[in-house]
C-alpha positions as a Python dict, from the first residue, in 0.01 Angstrom:
ca = {
    (1, 'M'): (0, 0, 0),
    (2, 'N'): (-326, 127, -138),
    (3, 'H'): (-369, 377, -421),
    (4, 'L'): (-328, 666, -173),
    (5, 'G'): (12, 539, -59),
    (6, 'K'): (-118, 423, 279),
    (7, 'F'): (-17, 93, 431),
    (8, 'Q'): (-287, -174, 410),
    (9, 'P'): (-261, -437, 684),
    (10, 'Q'): (-259, -797, 572),
    (11, 'L'): (-603, -946, 642),
    (12, 'I'): (-646, -1308, 743),
    (13, 'R'): (-951, -1524, 810),
    (14, 'Q'): (-1049, -1601, 1168),
    (15, 'D'): (-936, -1964, 1137),
    (16, 'E'): (-593, -1841, 1023),
    (17, 'A'): (-580, -1594, 1314),
    (18, 'A'): (-664, -1883, 1547),
    (19, 'D'): (-385, -2098, 1398),
    (20, 'I'): (-125, -1820, 1412),
    (21, 'S'): (-212, -1701, 1764),
    (22, 'G'): (-288, -2041, 1914),
    (23, 'V'): (-619, -1900, 2038),
    (24, 'P'): (-921, -2122, 1960),
    (25, 'S'): (-1175, -1974, 1721),
    (26, 'Q'): (-1445, -1998, 1991),
    (27, 'A'): (-1229, -1788, 2225),
    (28, 'I'): (-1185, -1530, 1948),
    (29, 'D'): (-1564, -1521, 1907),
    (30, 'Q'): (-1593, -1456, 2282),
    (31, 'L'): (-1338, -1171, 2269),
    (32, 'V'): (-1530, -1016, 1978),
    (33, 'A'): (-1865, -1057, 2158),
    (34, 'L'): (-1719, -879, 2463),
    (35, 'N'): (-1602, -594, 2236),
    (36, 'L'): (-1243, -652, 2341),
    (37, 'I'): (-1122, -686, 1985),
    (38, 'T'): (-1284, -569, 1664),
    (39, 'P'): (-1241, -766, 1343),
    (40, 'A'): (-1062, -570, 1072),
    (41, 'G'): (-1331, -667, 824),
    (42, 'D'): (-1597, -912, 720),
    (43, 'G'): (-1504, -1157, 450),
    (44, 'T'): (-1873, -1244, 399),
    (45, 'S'): (-1843, -1613, 310),
    (46, 'D'): (-1512, -1645, 497),
    (47, 'G'): (-1648, -1488, 816),
    (48, 'K'): (-1457, -1235, 1022),
    (49, 'L'): (-1124, -1101, 902),
    (50, 'F'): (-842, -990, 1129),
    (51, 'S'): (-519, -810, 1055),
    (52, 'L'): (-203, -1008, 1106),
    (53, 'D'): (-103, -738, 1357),
    (54, 'Q'): (-399, -834, 1579),
    (55, 'T'): (-277, -1189, 1645),
    (56, 'P'): (-41, -1097, 1933),
    (57, 'L'): (-326, -905, 2099),
    (58, 'L'): (-547, -1215, 2064),
    (59, 'E'): (-281, -1414, 2252),
    (60, 'I'): (-256, -1153, 2526),
    (61, 'L'): (-632, -1122, 2575),
    (62, 'A'): (-688, -1499, 2575),
    (63, 'A'): (-423, -1544, 2845),
    (64, 'M'): (-570, -1259, 3050),
    (65, 'N'): (-913, -1422, 3020),
    (66, 'A'): (-775, -1755, 3149),
    (67, 'L'): (-622, -1567, 3443),
    (68, 'N'): (-962, -1417, 3530),
    (69, 'F'): (-874, -1056, 3459),
    (70, 'R'): (-1172, -821, 3473),
    (71, 'L'): (-1311, -682, 3146),
    (72, 'E'): (-1195, -332, 3244),
    (73, 'E'): (-838, -458, 3282),
    (74, 'M'): (-855, -631, 2945),
    (75, 'R'): (-996, -318, 2779),
    (76, 'D'): (-715, -119, 2940),
    (77, 'M'): (-463, -359, 2785),
    (78, 'V'): (-624, -306, 2442),
    (79, 'Q'): (-596, 71, 2487),
    (80, 'V'): (-231, 43, 2593),
    (81, 'A'): (-154, -176, 2289),
    (82, 'E'): (-329, 70, 2055),
    (83, 'I'): (-140, 372, 2191),
    (84, 'L'): (195, 191, 2181),
    (85, 'G'): (124, 77, 1826),
    (86, 'T'): (-6, 403, 1680),
    (87, 'H'): (181, 671, 1877),
    (88, 'P'): (498, 501, 2009),
    (89, 'G'): (689, 826, 2057),
    (90, 'S'): (419, 1014, 2246),
    (91, 'E'): (424, 1115, 2611),
    (92, 'L'): (117, 898, 2668),
    (93, 'A'): (299, 598, 2519),
    (94, 'A'): (590, 664, 2756),
    (95, 'R'): (350, 649, 3052),
    (96, 'H'): (195, 330, 2914),
    (97, 'R'): (540, 172, 2881),
    (98, 'V'): (602, 238, 3251),
    (99, 'R'): (261, 90, 3339),
    (100, 'L'): (321, -212, 3118),
    (101, 'G'): (659, -270, 3282),
    (102, 'A'): (496, -264, 3626),
    (103, 'F'): (223, -498, 3500),
    (104, 'M'): (486, -741, 3370),
    (105, 'G'): (663, -742, 3706),
    (106, 'A'): (335, -810, 3883),
    (107, 'M'): (255, -1091, 3638),
    (108, 'R'): (582, -1265, 3718),
    (109, 'R'): (487, -1261, 4088),
    (110, 'R'): (116, -1331, 4042),
    (111, 'P'): (9, -1645, 4231),
    (112, 'V'): (-163, -1908, 4021),
    (113, 'S'): (-325, -2230, 4135),
    (114, 'T'): (-415, -2444, 3835),
    (115, 'D'): (-213, -2587, 3549),
    (116, 'E'): (-427, -2380, 3309),
    (117, 'Q'): (-340, -2060, 3498),
    (118, 'I'): (29, -2151, 3510),
    (119, 'A'): (25, -2201, 3132),
    (120, 'A'): (-175, -1879, 3081),
    (121, 'R'): (66, -1675, 3294),
    (122, 'K'): (359, -1813, 3097),
    (123, 'A'): (178, -1745, 2766),
    (124, 'L'): (95, -1388, 2872),
    (125, 'I'): (452, -1313, 2974),
    (126, 'Q'): (580, -1463, 2646),
    (127, 'A'): (325, -1274, 2434),
    (128, 'L'): (405, -942, 2601),
    (129, 'S'): (781, -1003, 2580),
    (130, 'H'): (752, -1096, 2213),
    (131, 'R'): (539, -794, 2123),
    (132, 'Y'): (735, -550, 2341),
    (133, 'A'): (1098, -666, 2337),
    (134, 'W'): (1199, -386, 2576),
    (135, 'L'): (1003, -562, 2855),
    (136, 'T'): (1256, -847, 2883),
}
């Protein structure tokens, strides 16, 4: 908590975020360059800083990228994650939970052709199930 009593997220360096999420640092750079995720800070000599809470989103976005999702779809996922994280009891969050449930069902049936896509689909389903336990 800071001096105002507000929760301060734990910040980690990009290399730590890469280790925790399993997403290569270069892929994180790409997600940042595409404005899909915004670093929580700049550690000057340490480079970009991310909150520990951002690591599941890194996993989700990296898997979506490997599955050739469009940027709009990936941005939509970021918006859904933000709403569910900041306003979980809202009516909008309830609608996003329904959409995310439908998305998860579609992901389970989504045809994939390469080993990389098979692994990415599995990783995406695991990341979503881990972050949103009610999806399982």
